[in-house]
Coordinates of C-alpha atoms in Angstrom, one line a residue:
Chain A
M1 CA 14.2 -9.0 -37.4
N2 CA 17.8 -10.0 -36.9
R3 CA 19.2 -8.6 -33.7
G4 CA 22.5 -10.5 -33.9
H5 CA 24.6 -7.4 -33.2
E6 CA 22.6 -6.0 -30.3
Y7 CA 23.5 -6.9 -26.7
R8 CA 22.1 -5.9 -23.4
K9 CA 23.5 -6.4 -20.0
E10 CA 21.6 -8.8 -17.8
R11 CA 21.6 -8.7 -14.0
L12 CA 21.0 -11.9 -12.1
D13 CA 21.2 -13.0 -8.5
R14 CA 24.3 -15.0 -7.7
G15 CA 23.7 -18.7 -7.2
I16 CA 25.2 -18.6 -3.8
K17 CA 22.8 -15.8 -2.8
V18 CA 19.8 -17.9 -3.8
R19 CA 21.2 -20.9 -2.1
S20 CA 21.9 -19.1 1.2
D21 CA 18.5 -17.4 1.3
G22 CA 16.7 -20.0 3.4
L23 CA 17.5 -22.7 5.8
Y24 CA 19.8 -24.2 3.2
S25 CA 22.4 -21.7 4.1
L26 CA 23.4 -24.2 6.8
M27 CA 24.3 -26.6 4.1
S28 CA 28.0 -25.8 3.7
W29 CA 30.7 -23.5 5.0
R30 CA 30.7 -21.6 1.7
E31 CA 27.1 -20.5 2.1
L32 CA 27.6 -19.8 5.7
S33 CA 30.6 -17.7 5.1
Y34 CA 28.8 -15.9 2.3
L35 CA 26.3 -14.7 4.8
T36 CA 28.5 -14.1 7.8
L37 CA 31.7 -12.9 6.3
P38 CA 30.6 -9.3 5.5
R39 CA 29.2 -9.0 9.0
L40 CA 32.3 -10.5 10.6
I41 CA 34.5 -8.1 8.6
L42 CA 32.5 -5.2 9.9
I43 CA 32.5 -6.3 13.5
C44 CA 36.1 -7.3 13.6
G45 CA 37.2 -4.2 11.6
L46 CA 35.4 -1.9 14.0
L47 CA 36.7 -3.6 17.1
L48 CA 40.3 -3.6 15.8
L49 CA 40.3 0.0 14.8
P50 CA 41.5 1.5 18.1
V51 CA 44.4 -0.9 18.0
I52 CA 45.4 -0.2 14.4
V53 CA 45.2 3.5 14.2
P54 CA 48.3 5.4 15.2
G55 CA 48.2 7.5 18.3
M56 CA 45.8 9.1 20.7
Y57 CA 44.6 11.7 18.2
W58 CA 43.2 9.2 15.7
Q59 CA 41.8 7.0 18.4
R60 CA 39.9 10.1 19.5
V61 CA 38.7 10.6 15.9
I62 CA 37.4 7.1 15.8
S63 CA 35.3 7.8 18.9
I64 CA 33.9 10.9 17.3
V65 CA 33.2 8.9 14.1
C66 CA 31.1 6.5 16.2
I67 CA 29.1 9.5 17.7
Y68 CA 28.3 10.7 14.2
A69 CA 27.5 7.1 13.1
L70 CA 24.9 6.8 15.8
L71 CA 23.3 10.1 14.7
A72 CA 23.4 9.0 11.1
L73 CA 21.8 5.7 12.0
S74 CA 19.0 7.6 13.7
F75 CA 18.6 9.9 10.7
D76 CA 18.5 7.0 8.3
F77 CA 16.0 5.1 10.3
L78 CA 13.7 8.1 10.6
A79 CA 13.9 9.2 7.0
Y80 CA 13.9 6.0 5.1
H81 CA 12.0 3.7 7.4
L82 CA 9.4 6.1 8.9
G83 CA 9.3 8.9 6.3
L84 CA 10.2 11.7 8.7
V85 CA 13.0 13.8 7.5
C86 CA 14.7 15.0 10.7
L87 CA 17.2 17.9 10.5
G88 CA 17.6 18.0 14.2
G89 CA 20.4 15.6 15.0
A90 CA 22.0 18.3 17.1
F91 CA 18.8 18.5 19.1
F92 CA 19.0 14.9 20.1
L93 CA 22.7 15.1 20.7
G94 CA 22.3 18.2 22.9
T95 CA 19.5 16.9 24.9
G96 CA 21.4 13.7 25.7
G97 CA 24.5 15.6 26.4
Y98 CA 23.1 18.1 28.8
I99 CA 21.1 15.4 30.7
T100 CA 24.2 13.3 31.2
A101 CA 26.2 16.4 32.2
V102 CA 23.7 17.4 34.8
L103 CA 23.3 13.9 36.2
N104 CA 27.1 13.5 36.4
A105 CA 28.3 16.9 37.5
T106 CA 25.4 17.8 39.8
F107 CA 24.2 14.5 41.1
G108 CA 27.4 12.6 40.8
L109 CA 26.1 9.6 39.0
P110 CA 28.8 7.5 37.3
P111 CA 28.8 7.3 33.5
V112 CA 27.6 3.7 33.7
L113 CA 24.3 5.1 35.0
S114 CA 24.2 8.6 33.5
I115 CA 24.6 7.5 29.9
P116 CA 21.6 5.0 29.8
I117 CA 19.4 7.3 31.8
A118 CA 20.3 10.2 29.5
A119 CA 19.4 8.0 26.5
I120 CA 16.0 7.0 27.8
A121 CA 15.0 10.3 29.5
G122 CA 16.4 12.3 26.6
G123 CA 14.4 10.1 24.1
L124 CA 11.3 10.7 26.1
I125 CA 11.9 14.5 26.3
C126 CA 12.6 14.7 22.6
T127 CA 9.6 12.7 21.7
L128 CA 7.4 14.8 23.9
L129 CA 8.7 18.0 22.4
L130 CA 8.2 16.6 18.9
L131 CA 4.8 15.1 19.6
P132 CA 2.8 18.2 18.3
C133 CA 4.5 18.0 14.9
I134 CA 4.5 14.2 14.5
P135 CA 1.3 14.2 12.5
L136 CA 3.0 16.6 10.1
R137 CA 4.9 15.3 7.1
G138 CA 7.7 16.3 4.8
V139 CA 9.2 19.8 5.1
Y140 CA 7.1 20.8 8.1
F141 CA 8.6 18.1 10.4
A142 CA 12.1 18.9 9.0
I143 CA 11.7 22.7 9.8
V144 CA 10.5 22.1 13.3
T145 CA 13.4 19.7 14.1
L146 CA 15.8 22.2 12.6
M147 CA 14.5 25.0 14.8
Y148 CA 14.7 23.1 18.1
P149 CA 18.5 23.2 18.5
L150 CA 18.6 26.9 17.6
F151 CA 15.8 27.5 20.0
F152 CA 17.6 25.8 22.9
D153 CA 20.9 27.2 22.0
R154 CA 19.6 30.8 22.4
L155 CA 17.5 29.8 25.4
I156 CA 20.6 28.5 27.3
V157 CA 22.6 31.6 26.5
A158 CA 19.8 34.1 27.2
L159 CA 18.7 32.5 30.5
D160 CA 22.2 31.6 31.5
V161 CA 21.0 28.1 32.7
L162 CA 22.9 24.9 32.3
G163 CA 26.2 26.8 32.5
G164 CA 25.3 29.4 29.9
T165 CA 28.0 30.1 27.4
D166 CA 30.7 28.5 29.5
G167 CA 28.9 25.1 29.6
I168 CA 29.0 22.5 32.3
M169 CA 32.5 21.5 33.3
G170 CA 34.0 18.9 35.6
I171 CA 32.3 15.9 34.0
E172 CA 33.8 12.5 34.7
S173 CA 35.6 10.8 31.8
F174 CA 35.1 7.1 30.9
P175 CA 36.9 4.9 33.4
G176 CA 40.0 4.1 31.5
S177 CA 41.0 4.9 27.9
Q178 CA 40.1 1.4 26.7
A179 CA 36.5 2.1 27.7
Q180 CA 36.4 5.4 26.0
Y181 CA 37.4 3.8 22.7
Y182 CA 35.4 0.7 22.9
V183 CA 32.1 1.9 24.4
P184 CA 31.1 4.1 21.4
I185 CA 32.2 1.3 19.0
L186 CA 30.2 -1.3 20.8
L187 CA 27.2 1.0 21.0
V188 CA 27.4 1.5 17.2
L189 CA 27.5 -2.2 16.6
V190 CA 24.6 -2.9 19.0
C191 CA 22.5 -0.2 17.6
L192 CA 23.3 -1.2 14.0
F193 CA 22.4 -4.8 14.4
G194 CA 19.5 -3.9 16.7
M195 CA 18.0 -1.6 14.2
R196 CA 18.4 -4.1 11.4
R197 CA 16.6 -6.6 13.5
L198 CA 13.9 -4.1 14.3
V199 CA 13.2 -3.0 10.7
N200 CA 12.6 -6.7 9.8
T201 CA 10.1 -7.3 12.5
D202 CA 6.4 -6.7 12.2
M203 CA 6.8 -3.3 13.8
G204 CA 9.4 -2.4 11.1
L205 CA 6.8 -3.4 8.5
M206 CA 4.4 -1.0 10.2
F207 CA 7.0 1.8 10.0
R208 CA 7.6 1.3 6.3
A209 CA 3.9 1.2 5.7
V210 CA 3.5 4.5 7.4
R211 CA 6.2 5.9 5.2
D212 CA 4.7 4.5 2.0
N213 CA 1.1 5.5 2.5
D214 CA -0.2 6.7 5.8
Q215 CA -3.8 7.0 4.5
A216 CA -3.9 3.3 3.7
V217 CA -2.4 2.4 7.1
R218 CA -5.1 4.6 8.7
A219 CA -7.7 2.8 6.6
S220 CA -6.5 -0.5 8.1
G221 CA -7.6 0.8 11.5
I222 CA -4.1 1.6 12.8
N223 CA -3.2 4.8 14.7
I224 CA -0.2 6.0 12.7
N225 CA 0.8 8.6 15.3
I226 CA 1.6 6.0 17.9
Y227 CA 3.9 4.2 15.5
K228 CA 5.5 7.5 14.5
A229 CA 6.0 8.4 18.1
I230 CA 7.6 5.0 18.8
G231 CA 9.9 5.5 15.9
V232 CA 10.8 9.0 17.0
F233 CA 11.5 7.7 20.5
I234 CA 13.9 5.0 19.2
A235 CA 15.7 7.5 16.9
S236 CA 16.0 10.3 19.5
A237 CA 17.1 7.8 22.2
M238 CA 19.9 6.8 19.8
G239 CA 20.8 10.4 19.2
C240 CA 20.8 11.2 23.0
L241 CA 23.0 8.1 23.6
S242 CA 25.6 9.6 21.2
G243 CA 25.4 12.9 22.9
A244 CA 25.9 11.4 26.3
C245 CA 29.0 9.5 25.1
L246 CA 30.3 12.7 23.5
V247 CA 30.0 14.6 26.7
H248 CA 31.9 12.0 28.7
I249 CA 34.6 11.9 26.0
Y250 CA 35.0 15.8 26.0
M251 CA 34.4 16.0 29.8
W252 CA 32.4 19.1 29.0
A253 CA 28.9 20.0 27.9
G254 CA 28.2 23.4 26.2
I255 CA 26.1 25.0 23.5
S256 CA 28.4 23.7 20.8
L257 CA 26.6 20.4 21.3
L258 CA 23.7 22.1 19.5
A259 CA 25.8 23.1 16.6
L260 CA 24.5 22.6 13.0
D261 CA 27.4 20.2 12.3
F262 CA 25.7 17.4 14.2
S263 CA 22.5 17.8 12.1
I264 CA 24.1 18.1 8.7
L265 CA 27.1 15.7 8.7
P266 CA 25.0 12.6 9.5
I267 CA 22.8 13.5 6.5
A268 CA 25.7 13.8 4.2
A269 CA 27.1 10.5 5.5
T270 CA 23.7 8.9 4.8
V271 CA 23.7 10.1 1.3
I272 CA 27.2 8.9 0.6
G273 CA 26.8 5.6 2.4
G274 CA 23.5 4.7 0.8
S275 CA 20.2 5.7 2.3
G276 CA 18.0 3.1 3.8
T277 CA 20.7 0.4 4.2
L278 CA 21.5 1.3 7.9
V279 CA 25.1 0.0 7.4
G280 CA 25.6 2.7 4.7
P281 CA 25.3 5.7 7.0
V282 CA 27.8 4.2 9.4
L283 CA 30.2 3.6 6.6
G284 CA 29.6 7.1 5.3
C285 CA 30.7 8.5 8.7
F286 CA 33.8 6.4 8.6
I287 CA 34.7 8.1 5.3
L288 CA 33.5 11.6 5.9
V289 CA 34.7 12.4 9.4
P290 CA 38.3 11.2 8.9
I291 CA 38.4 13.1 5.6
S292 CA 37.3 16.3 7.3
E293 CA 40.1 15.7 9.9
L294 CA 42.7 15.2 7.1
L295 CA 41.5 18.3 5.4
R296 CA 42.4 20.4 8.5
A297 CA 45.8 20.9 6.8
F298 CA 44.0 23.1 4.3
G299 CA 42.8 25.5 7.0
T300 CA 39.8 27.5 5.9
L301 CA 39.6 25.9 2.5
R302 CA 38.6 22.7 4.3
I303 CA 34.9 23.3 3.8
V304 CA 35.5 23.9 0.1
F305 CA 37.1 20.6 -0.5
Y306 CA 34.6 18.9 1.7
A307 CA 31.7 20.3 -0.2
L308 CA 33.4 19.4 -3.5
I309 CA 33.8 15.7 -2.4
L310 CA 30.1 15.7 -1.3
V311 CA 28.8 17.2 -4.6
A312 CA 31.0 14.8 -6.7
F313 CA 29.6 11.8 -4.8
I314 CA 26.0 12.9 -5.2
V315 CA 26.4 13.6 -8.9
V316 CA 28.4 10.6 -9.8
R317 CA 26.9 8.0 -7.5
S318 CA 23.8 9.2 -5.9
E319 CA 22.6 5.7 -5.0
G320 CA 25.2 5.5 -2.2
L321 CA 28.2 3.2 -1.7
M322 CA 26.4 0.5 0.3
V323 CA 23.6 0.1 -2.3
Y324 CA 26.2 -0.3 -5.0
A325 CA 28.3 -2.7 -2.9
Q326 CA 25.3 -4.8 -2.0
R327 CA 24.3 -5.1 -5.6
K328 CA 27.7 -6.2 -6.7
Y329 CA 27.9 -8.7 -3.8
H330 CA 24.5 -10.3 -4.5
Q331 CA 24.2 -10.0 -8.2
F332 CA 26.3 -10.5 -11.3
E333 CA 26.0 -9.0 -14.8
R334 CA 26.7 -10.5 -18.2
W335 CA 26.1 -9.5 -21.7
V336 CA 23.3 -11.4 -23.5
K337 CA 22.0 -11.3 -27.0
V338 CA 18.8 -9.4 -27.3
Chain B
M1 CA 4.5 10.3 -40.0
L2 CA 5.6 8.7 -36.7
E3 CA 7.1 5.3 -36.9
A4 CA 8.5 3.0 -34.3
R5 CA 10.3 0.0 -35.6
D6 CA 11.0 -3.2 -33.6
M7 CA 10.9 -1.5 -30.2
M8 CA 12.2 -3.7 -27.4
V9 CA 12.3 -2.6 -23.8
F10 CA 13.6 -4.5 -20.8
Y11 CA 13.0 -3.5 -17.3
E12 CA 15.9 -5.3 -15.7
N13 CA 15.3 -8.8 -17.0
M14 CA 11.6 -8.4 -17.6
V15 CA 10.4 -7.7 -21.1
G16 CA 8.3 -4.6 -21.3
L17 CA 8.0 -4.4 -25.1
N18 CA 8.8 -7.2 -27.4
N19 CA 9.5 -6.3 -31.0
V20 CA 6.6 -3.9 -31.3
S21 CA 6.4 -1.9 -34.5
L22 CA 3.8 0.9 -34.8
S23 CA 3.3 3.5 -37.4
C24 CA 0.9 6.4 -37.5
D25 CA 0.1 8.5 -40.6
V26 CA -0.8 12.2 -40.6
N27 CA -4.4 12.9 -39.7
R28 CA -5.1 9.5 -38.3
I29 CA -6.4 8.0 -35.0
V30 CA -4.5 4.9 -33.9
G31 CA -5.7 2.8 -31.0
V32 CA -3.5 0.6 -28.9
F33 CA -5.4 -1.8 -26.7
G34 CA -4.2 -4.2 -24.1
A35 CA -4.8 -5.4 -20.5
N36 CA -2.8 -4.1 -17.5
S37 CA 0.9 -4.8 -17.9
A38 CA 0.5 -5.3 -21.7
G39 CA 3.1 -2.5 -22.3
K40 CA 0.8 0.3 -23.4
S41 CA 2.3 2.9 -21.1
T42 CA 5.8 1.7 -21.9
L43 CA 5.0 2.2 -25.6
M44 CA 3.8 5.8 -24.8
Y45 CA 6.9 6.5 -22.8
V46 CA 9.1 5.2 -25.6
L47 CA 7.3 7.3 -28.3
S48 CA 7.3 10.5 -26.2
G49 CA 10.9 10.0 -25.0
I50 CA 10.0 10.0 -21.3
M51 CA 11.6 6.5 -21.2
L52 CA 15.0 8.1 -21.6
D53 CA 14.3 10.2 -18.5
I54 CA 13.1 7.3 -16.5
R55 CA 16.1 5.2 -17.6
K56 CA 18.5 8.0 -16.5
K57 CA 16.7 8.4 -13.2
E58 CA 16.9 4.7 -12.4
L59 CA 20.6 4.6 -13.3
M60 CA 21.3 7.5 -11.0
A61 CA 19.4 6.0 -8.1
G62 CA 20.8 2.5 -8.7
G63 CA 17.4 1.1 -9.5
E64 CA 16.5 -1.3 -12.3
R65 CA 18.4 -1.2 -15.5
I66 CA 16.2 -0.3 -18.5
S67 CA 17.4 -1.3 -21.9
V68 CA 15.7 0.2 -25.0
F69 CA 16.3 -1.1 -28.5
G70 CA 14.8 -0.2 -31.8
S71 CA 14.3 3.0 -33.7
I72 CA 11.8 5.7 -33.9
T73 CA 11.5 8.0 -37.0
Y74 CA 9.5 11.1 -37.4
F75 CA 8.9 12.3 -40.9
G76 CA 12.0 10.3 -41.9
Q77 CA 14.2 11.8 -39.2
D78 CA 15.6 9.5 -36.6
I79 CA 14.5 10.7 -33.2
T80 CA 15.4 7.6 -31.1
N81 CA 17.7 9.5 -28.9
L82 CA 15.9 12.8 -28.8
K83 CA 15.0 14.3 -25.4
P84 CA 11.3 14.4 -24.5
S85 CA 11.3 18.2 -24.5
Q86 CA 12.8 18.3 -28.0
R87 CA 10.3 15.8 -29.2
A88 CA 7.5 17.9 -27.8
R89 CA 8.8 20.9 -29.6
K90 CA 8.8 18.9 -32.8
G91 CA 5.1 18.1 -32.2
I92 CA 5.0 14.8 -30.3
V93 CA 3.1 15.6 -27.2
L94 CA 2.1 13.2 -24.4
C95 CA -1.0 13.5 -22.3
P96 CA 0.1 11.3 -19.5
E97 CA -1.7 8.6 -17.7
R98 CA -3.6 9.7 -14.6
R99 CA -3.7 13.2 -16.0
R100 CA -0.9 14.7 -13.9
I101 CA -2.4 18.2 -14.1
F102 CA -0.9 21.0 -12.0
T103 CA -3.2 20.7 -9.0
E104 CA -2.2 24.0 -7.4
S105 CA -2.7 26.1 -10.5
S106 CA -6.0 27.3 -12.0
V107 CA -7.4 25.9 -15.3
L108 CA -6.2 28.9 -17.2
E109 CA -2.7 28.7 -15.7
N110 CA -2.5 25.0 -16.6
L111 CA -3.3 25.8 -20.2
K112 CA -0.8 28.6 -20.2
I113 CA 2.0 26.3 -19.0
G114 CA 1.1 23.9 -21.8
G115 CA 1.2 26.7 -24.4
Y116 CA 4.4 28.3 -23.1
Q117 CA 6.3 27.6 -26.3
A118 CA 3.6 28.6 -28.7
P119 CA 3.6 32.0 -30.5
K120 CA 1.1 34.5 -29.2
A121 CA -1.4 34.3 -32.0
R122 CA -1.3 30.5 -32.1
F123 CA -1.7 30.5 -28.3
R124 CA -4.9 32.6 -28.4
E125 CA -6.3 30.6 -31.2
T126 CA -5.6 27.2 -29.5
L127 CA -7.1 28.5 -26.2
D128 CA -10.3 29.4 -28.0
Y129 CA -10.4 26.0 -29.6
V130 CA -9.8 24.2 -26.3
F131 CA -12.7 26.1 -24.7
S132 CA -15.0 25.4 -27.7
L133 CA -14.0 21.8 -27.6
F134 CA -14.7 21.5 -23.8
P135 CA -17.3 24.2 -23.0
D136 CA -17.3 22.9 -19.4
L137 CA -13.7 24.1 -18.9
G138 CA -14.6 27.6 -20.1
K139 CA -16.9 28.0 -17.1
L140 CA -14.1 26.9 -14.7
K141 CA -11.2 29.1 -15.9
K142 CA -10.4 30.3 -12.4
R143 CA -10.9 27.0 -10.6
T144 CA -7.9 25.4 -9.1
G145 CA -6.9 22.2 -10.9
G146 CA -7.1 20.0 -7.9
F147 CA -10.7 20.9 -7.3
L148 CA -11.9 19.7 -10.7
S149 CA -13.8 16.4 -11.1
G150 CA -12.0 13.5 -12.7
G151 CA -13.6 14.2 -16.1
E152 CA -12.8 17.9 -16.0
Q153 CA -9.3 17.1 -15.1
Q154 CA -8.9 14.8 -18.1
M155 CA -10.3 17.5 -20.3
L156 CA -7.8 19.9 -18.9
A157 CA -5.0 17.4 -19.4
I158 CA -6.0 17.0 -23.1
G159 CA -6.4 20.8 -23.4
R160 CA -2.9 21.3 -21.9
A161 CA -1.4 18.9 -24.4
L162 CA -3.2 20.6 -27.3
M163 CA -1.8 24.0 -26.2
A164 CA 1.7 22.6 -26.9
Q165 CA 0.8 22.5 -30.6
P166 CA 1.1 18.8 -31.3
T167 CA 1.2 17.2 -34.7
F168 CA 1.0 13.8 -32.9
L169 CA -1.0 13.7 -29.7
L170 CA -0.3 10.7 -27.5
L171 CA -3.2 10.0 -25.1
D172 CA -2.4 7.5 -22.4
E173 CA -5.5 5.9 -21.0
P174 CA -7.7 9.1 -21.2
L175 CA -10.8 7.2 -20.1
L176 CA -9.4 5.9 -16.8
G177 CA -12.1 6.0 -14.1
L178 CA -14.6 8.1 -16.0
S179 CA -18.3 7.7 -16.4
P180 CA -19.6 6.3 -19.7
R181 CA -21.1 9.7 -20.6
I182 CA -17.9 11.6 -20.2
Q183 CA -16.0 8.8 -22.0
A184 CA -18.3 9.3 -25.0
N185 CA -17.9 13.0 -24.7
L186 CA -14.1 12.7 -24.7
M187 CA -14.1 10.4 -27.7
R188 CA -16.2 12.9 -29.7
A189 CA -13.6 15.5 -28.8
T190 CA -10.8 13.3 -29.9
K191 CA -12.4 12.7 -33.2
D192 CA -12.9 16.5 -33.5
I193 CA -9.2 17.1 -32.7
C194 CA -8.2 14.8 -35.6
E195 CA -10.7 16.1 -38.1
T196 CA -10.7 19.8 -37.6
R197 CA -7.1 20.3 -36.5
G198 CA -5.5 17.6 -38.5
I199 CA -3.7 16.3 -35.5
S200 CA -2.9 12.6 -35.4
V201 CA -3.9 10.8 -32.2
I202 CA -2.4 7.7 -30.7
I203 CA -4.7 6.5 -27.9
T204 CA -4.2 3.7 -25.5
E205 CA -7.0 2.1 -23.6
Q206 CA -7.9 -1.1 -21.9
Y207 CA -11.6 -1.2 -22.7
A208 CA -11.9 -0.9 -26.4
R209 CA -15.6 -0.4 -26.9
P210 CA -15.8 3.4 -26.6
V211 CA -12.5 3.9 -28.5
L212 CA -12.7 1.4 -31.4
P213 CA -15.4 3.2 -33.3
I214 CA -13.3 6.3 -33.9
V215 CA -9.9 4.7 -34.6
D216 CA -8.6 4.2 -38.1
Y217 CA -6.1 1.5 -37.2
A218 CA -5.7 -0.5 -34.0
Y219 CA -3.0 -2.6 -32.4
I220 CA -3.6 -5.2 -29.7
L221 CA -0.8 -5.6 -27.2
E222 CA -0.4 -8.7 -25.0
N223 CA 2.5 -9.2 -22.5
G224 CA 4.6 -6.7 -24.4
S225 CA 4.0 -8.1 -27.9
A226 CA 1.7 -6.8 -30.6
V227 CA -0.4 -9.8 -31.3
L228 CA -2.9 -8.3 -33.7
E229 CA -3.3 -5.3 -35.8
G230 CA -5.8 -4.1 -38.4
S231 CA -8.2 -1.4 -39.3
G232 CA -10.9 -0.4 -36.8
Q233 CA -13.6 -2.2 -38.7
E234 CA -11.6 -5.4 -38.8
M235 CA -11.1 -5.3 -35.1
M236 CA -14.8 -4.8 -34.5
N237 CA -15.5 -7.9 -36.4
N238 CA -12.9 -10.0 -34.8
E239 CA -14.5 -12.5 -32.4
D240 CA -11.4 -12.8 -30.1
V241 CA -11.1 -9.0 -29.8
R242 CA -14.7 -8.7 -29.0
A243 CA -14.5 -11.3 -26.3
A244 CA -11.3 -9.9 -24.7
Y245 CA -11.6 -6.1 -25.0
F246 CA -15.3 -5.5 -25.4
G247 CA -16.6 -7.4 -22.4
M248 CA -19.1 -9.4 -24.4

């Protein structure tokens, strides 16, 4: 049969990708830069951002973006590397935020100490609270994590503890405005590259195996709950870290830390950025949060435009920006005769 | 008459089907045999139109690009770009691999879902036929699908496909993981479907021995290409086929 008129698009790895896969990447500057350039652009771009953007207001926005980026990173890690869909970003953020607020306002610890302590202690508390539902999968885990922030929100108001509706005031700011801008950015970079390293280790392999088929992992004689708990600890510590930073930026901790925004927006950012890529969610936050700031001009219609952008993204390119970009970077396409 | 001409399917750069042509007349049983990854399921997806769905899903999720070439005609009408639901309404019904029954619904509910489009009289009549074809199912009407044994599930899957009033029934590996006795049972039922209902059956299988005696025509797939075709008797007598697909 003559197929002279029929063509199909072929997708192949770029030569340079194949060349730079192994040790041979050290062969020449071209291969080296193929590997390092995207990472360098990301690092330098993030570090330069506070200098480029105009004015205090946008510098503040960048810091908030980084807070969201940490939450999105934790969501992406839990959902796509461990198979636990967590709708409780606000729970992590609130726990970290309140711990650092108490440590700083009541016990007078400086941010240098209170933030790391809040991250680790918060991670432990969140993991302990989620421990009963760690064996659950799918929608059950999601519902429990969604309920926790609502639960603590009401509890704080009803019992009037931790400042009640007024929140905890008089919290120290970061020492100097430079620190305030650069600490969140550095944290995002460290967490991002740390997580990428982690998911490529043997433990990351374990996490993915638990996501793919927990029965098979159990059949290999491995206790999956331990690995799930470790994963939840890592993710919740990251969330608590972001909460601690946010409290020191706002110099205030209140029940708005447990607002639904902190649970939902990171998920949207993950979808837009490309789930499972880890870089994608961070990128998604850098798109979504500034857009939501720009849309403030529309007043109450803000959410409408915001939702429209989100829906359009999901319908047109549900794979996510980063997945698309990576494919274009690593592969090329050409028409070939069938 | 269902006819696929020069079907070519690429999963990204891998060839799934390579210039495969297949035709099936009315009131015939056609067998498609091949090892794993020979392209049997791909062929079934192409014929039933599910491939279009898979292709779209992969495109949306940024997965592998699936390219499909060739044409499928159904009683002279070109149905290459018809959706799977439209094809099913025309009478091309797939009974998918690994059964895919509705595990949370009872046997009767499963059959009802299959016969949702059928007129009421046809529905009752087909239901009776399914229960006469598989008497075991009749005793288990209220049982939840997930609690059935593998053989009963397969009977249920075939029954559900029959409820959709097929003219061409596509059975994708119906004997997967079943005991020889149930295999023989199912093959008898398949023959009955063809003979008493006048439904054409296209059946794929890896192990040809239980299937070959009932087929009118057979195709052998290897790595996506149809390497051999002929009547059932010709295949039985072919030494290579016996060695490769009969296990003797």
